[in-house]
PDB file of C-alpha atoms in Angstrom:
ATOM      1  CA  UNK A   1     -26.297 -13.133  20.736  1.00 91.00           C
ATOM      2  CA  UNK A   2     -28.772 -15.665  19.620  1.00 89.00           C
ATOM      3  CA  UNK A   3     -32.178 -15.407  18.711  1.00 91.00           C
ATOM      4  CA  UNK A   4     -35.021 -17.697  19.043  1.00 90.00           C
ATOM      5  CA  UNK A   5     -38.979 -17.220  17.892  1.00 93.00           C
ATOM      6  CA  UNK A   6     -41.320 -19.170  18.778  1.00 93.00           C
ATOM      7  CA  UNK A   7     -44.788 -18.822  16.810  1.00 93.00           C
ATOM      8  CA  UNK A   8     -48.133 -20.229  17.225  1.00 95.00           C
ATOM      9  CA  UNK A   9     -51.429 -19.797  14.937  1.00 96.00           C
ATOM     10  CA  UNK A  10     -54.755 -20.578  16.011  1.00 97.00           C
ATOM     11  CA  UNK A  11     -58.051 -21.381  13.761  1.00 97.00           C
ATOM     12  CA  UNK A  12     -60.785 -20.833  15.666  1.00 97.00           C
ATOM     13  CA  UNK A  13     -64.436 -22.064  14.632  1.00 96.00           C
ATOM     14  CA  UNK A  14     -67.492 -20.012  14.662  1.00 96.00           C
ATOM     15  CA  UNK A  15     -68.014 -19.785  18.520  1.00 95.00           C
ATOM     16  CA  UNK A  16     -64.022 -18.658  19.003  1.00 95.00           C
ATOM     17  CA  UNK A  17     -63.459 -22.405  19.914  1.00 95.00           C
ATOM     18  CA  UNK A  18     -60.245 -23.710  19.013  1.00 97.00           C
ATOM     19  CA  UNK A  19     -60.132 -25.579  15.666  1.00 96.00           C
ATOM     20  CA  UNK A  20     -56.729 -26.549  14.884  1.00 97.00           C
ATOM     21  CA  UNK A  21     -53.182 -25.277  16.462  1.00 97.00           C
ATOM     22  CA  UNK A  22     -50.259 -24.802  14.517  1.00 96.00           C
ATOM     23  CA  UNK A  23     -46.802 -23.896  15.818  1.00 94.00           C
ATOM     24  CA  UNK A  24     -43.487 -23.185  14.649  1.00 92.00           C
ATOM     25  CA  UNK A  25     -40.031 -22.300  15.893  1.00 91.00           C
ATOM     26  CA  UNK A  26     -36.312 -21.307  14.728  1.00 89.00           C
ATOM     27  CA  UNK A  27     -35.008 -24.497  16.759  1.00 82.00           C
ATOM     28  CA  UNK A  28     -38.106 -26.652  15.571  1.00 78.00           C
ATOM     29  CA  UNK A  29     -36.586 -29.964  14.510  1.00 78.00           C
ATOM     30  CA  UNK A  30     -39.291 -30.297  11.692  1.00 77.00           C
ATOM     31  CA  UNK A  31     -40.076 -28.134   8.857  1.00 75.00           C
ATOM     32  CA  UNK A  32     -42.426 -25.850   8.540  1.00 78.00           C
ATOM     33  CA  UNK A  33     -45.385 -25.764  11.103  1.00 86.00           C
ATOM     34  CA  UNK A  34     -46.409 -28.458  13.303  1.00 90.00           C
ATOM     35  CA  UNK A  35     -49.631 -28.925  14.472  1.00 94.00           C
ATOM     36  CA  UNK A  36     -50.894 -29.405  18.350  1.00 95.00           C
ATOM     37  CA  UNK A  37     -54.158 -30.562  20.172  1.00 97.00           C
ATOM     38  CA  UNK A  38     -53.067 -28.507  23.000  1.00 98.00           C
ATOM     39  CA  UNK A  39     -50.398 -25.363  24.300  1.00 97.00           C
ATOM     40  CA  UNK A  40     -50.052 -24.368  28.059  1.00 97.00           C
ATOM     41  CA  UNK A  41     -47.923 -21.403  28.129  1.00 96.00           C
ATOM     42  CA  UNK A  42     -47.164 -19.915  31.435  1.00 96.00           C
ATOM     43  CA  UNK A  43     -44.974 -16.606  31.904  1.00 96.00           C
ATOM     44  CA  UNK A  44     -43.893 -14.637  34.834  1.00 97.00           C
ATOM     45  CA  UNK A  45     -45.011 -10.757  34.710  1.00 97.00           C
ATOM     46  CA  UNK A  46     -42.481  -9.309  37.304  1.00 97.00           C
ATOM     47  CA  UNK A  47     -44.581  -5.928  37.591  1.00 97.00           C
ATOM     48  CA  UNK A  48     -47.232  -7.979  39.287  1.00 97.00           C
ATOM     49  CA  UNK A  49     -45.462 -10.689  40.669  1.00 98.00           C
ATOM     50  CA  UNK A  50     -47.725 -12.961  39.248  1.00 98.00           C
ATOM     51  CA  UNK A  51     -48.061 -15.899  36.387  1.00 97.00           C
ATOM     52  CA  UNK A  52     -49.835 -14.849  33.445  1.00 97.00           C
ATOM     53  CA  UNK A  53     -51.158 -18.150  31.257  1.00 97.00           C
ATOM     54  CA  UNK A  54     -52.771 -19.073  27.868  1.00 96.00           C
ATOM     55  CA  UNK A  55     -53.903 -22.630  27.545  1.00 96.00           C
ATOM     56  CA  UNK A  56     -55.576 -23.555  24.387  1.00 97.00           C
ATOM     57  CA  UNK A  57     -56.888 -27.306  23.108  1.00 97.00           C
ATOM     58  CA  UNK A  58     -58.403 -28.163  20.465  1.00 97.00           C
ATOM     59  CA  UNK A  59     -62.061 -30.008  20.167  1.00 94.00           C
ATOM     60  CA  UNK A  60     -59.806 -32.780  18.913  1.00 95.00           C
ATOM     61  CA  UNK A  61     -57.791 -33.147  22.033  1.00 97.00           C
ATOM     62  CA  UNK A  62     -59.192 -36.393  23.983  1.00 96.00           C
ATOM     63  CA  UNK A  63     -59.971 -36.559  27.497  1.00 96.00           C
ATOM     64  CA  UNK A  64     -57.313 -38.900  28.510  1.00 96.00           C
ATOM     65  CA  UNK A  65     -54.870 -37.275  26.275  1.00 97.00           C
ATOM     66  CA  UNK A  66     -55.519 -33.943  28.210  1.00 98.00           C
ATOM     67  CA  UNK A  67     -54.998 -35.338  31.449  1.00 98.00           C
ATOM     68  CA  UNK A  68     -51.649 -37.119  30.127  1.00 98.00           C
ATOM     69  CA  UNK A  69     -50.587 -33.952  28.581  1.00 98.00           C
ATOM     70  CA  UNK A  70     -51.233 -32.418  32.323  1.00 98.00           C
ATOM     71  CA  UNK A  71     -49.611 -34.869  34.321  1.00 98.00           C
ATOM     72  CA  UNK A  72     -46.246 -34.710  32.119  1.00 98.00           C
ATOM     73  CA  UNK A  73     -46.164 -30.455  32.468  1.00 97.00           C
ATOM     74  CA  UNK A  74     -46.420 -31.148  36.122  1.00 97.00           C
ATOM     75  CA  UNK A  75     -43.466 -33.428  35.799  1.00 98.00           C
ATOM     76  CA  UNK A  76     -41.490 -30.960  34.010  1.00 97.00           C
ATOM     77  CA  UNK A  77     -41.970 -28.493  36.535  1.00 97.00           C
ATOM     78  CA  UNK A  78     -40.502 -30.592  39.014  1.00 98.00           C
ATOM     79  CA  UNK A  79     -37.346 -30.712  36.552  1.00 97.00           C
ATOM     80  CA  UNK A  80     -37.702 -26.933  36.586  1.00 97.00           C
ATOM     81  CA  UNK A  81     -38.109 -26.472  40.332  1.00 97.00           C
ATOM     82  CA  UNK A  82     -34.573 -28.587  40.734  1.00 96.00           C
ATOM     83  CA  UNK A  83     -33.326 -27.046  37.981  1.00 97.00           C
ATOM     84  CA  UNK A  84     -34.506 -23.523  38.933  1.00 97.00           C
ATOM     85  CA  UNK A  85     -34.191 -23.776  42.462  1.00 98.00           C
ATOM     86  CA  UNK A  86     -32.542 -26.584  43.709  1.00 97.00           C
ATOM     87  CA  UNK A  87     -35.623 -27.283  46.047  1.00 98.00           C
ATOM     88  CA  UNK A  88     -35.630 -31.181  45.981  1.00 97.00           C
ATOM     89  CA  UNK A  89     -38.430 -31.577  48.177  1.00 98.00           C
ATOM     90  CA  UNK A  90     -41.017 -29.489  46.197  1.00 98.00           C
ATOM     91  CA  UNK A  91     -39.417 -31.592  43.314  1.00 98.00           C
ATOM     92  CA  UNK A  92     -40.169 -34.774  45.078  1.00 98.00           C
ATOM     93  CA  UNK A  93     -43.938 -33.605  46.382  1.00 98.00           C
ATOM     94  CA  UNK A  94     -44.326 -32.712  42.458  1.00 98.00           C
ATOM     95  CA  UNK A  95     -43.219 -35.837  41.158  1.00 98.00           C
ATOM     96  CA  UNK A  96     -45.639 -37.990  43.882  1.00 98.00           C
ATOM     97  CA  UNK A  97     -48.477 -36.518  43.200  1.00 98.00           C
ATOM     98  CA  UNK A  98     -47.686 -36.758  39.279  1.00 98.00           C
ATOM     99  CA  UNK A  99     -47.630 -40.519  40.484  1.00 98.00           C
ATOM    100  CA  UNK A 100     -50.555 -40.455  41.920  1.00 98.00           C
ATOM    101  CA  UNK A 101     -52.432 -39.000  39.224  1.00 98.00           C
ATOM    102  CA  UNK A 102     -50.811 -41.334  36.655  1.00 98.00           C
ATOM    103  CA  UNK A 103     -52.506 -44.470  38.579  1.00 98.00           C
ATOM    104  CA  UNK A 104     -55.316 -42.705  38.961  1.00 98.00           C
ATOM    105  CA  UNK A 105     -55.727 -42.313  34.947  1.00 98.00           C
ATOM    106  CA  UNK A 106     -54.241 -45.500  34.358  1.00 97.00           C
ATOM    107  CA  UNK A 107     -57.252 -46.877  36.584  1.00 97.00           C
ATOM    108  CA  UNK A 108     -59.730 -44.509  34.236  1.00 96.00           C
ATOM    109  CA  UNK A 109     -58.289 -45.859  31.177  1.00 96.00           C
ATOM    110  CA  UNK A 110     -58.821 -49.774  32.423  1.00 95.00           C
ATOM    111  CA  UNK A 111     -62.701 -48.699  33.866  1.00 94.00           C
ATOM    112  CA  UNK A 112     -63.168 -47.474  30.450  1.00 91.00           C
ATOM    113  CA  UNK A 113     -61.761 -50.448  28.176  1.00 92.00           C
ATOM    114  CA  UNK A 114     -64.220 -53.053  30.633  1.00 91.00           C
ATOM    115  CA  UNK A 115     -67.151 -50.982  29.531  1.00 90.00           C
ATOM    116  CA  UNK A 116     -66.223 -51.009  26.064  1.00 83.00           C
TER     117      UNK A 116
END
């Protein structure tokens, strides 16, 4: 059997605010750690039947990036609930509102530029 870690180290500034994100992994394509703006890690805790979740972002992360970066995980879950599932329709109701909230931000992003 196969075995896979997955690491992550957090600097956090003087208020416990996260400062930089590094992460690592046995199947990371790059040496050594990588650094991150931002982690969303979600994980099912069967005794509860509930999601347990740690998201994390650094002061560096930009607005726009953030909402980006939450559109796309919303996308993958839609992968996952076909993948998972094979429930095409809450795939499909994913993947429109991901659409919608893509022209929404693109809309932001253009607003923002004008007033530049």
């Amino acid at each position: 059997m196969k075995k896979s870690d997955i690491h992550f180290s957090v600097e956090l500034d003087n208020q416990n605010v996260p400062d930089k994100i590094y992460w690592d992994a046995t199947d990371n394509p790059n040496e050594g750690l990588s650094d991150t703006r931002a982690i969303a890690i979600a994980l099912w805790d069967h005794y509860h039947n509930s999601t347990l979740k740690i998201d994390l972002w650094t002061k560096d992360m930009e607005v726009v990036d953030m909402k980006r970066f939450l559109i796309e995980m919303m996308s993958g879950i839609a992968d996952t609930a076909i993948n998972a599932t094979g429930d095409k329709k809450m795939a499909t109701d994913i993947e429109n509102t991901c659409r919608i909230l893509s022209k929404r931000l693109e809309e932001e992003i253009k607003e923002q530029q004008k007033q530049q």
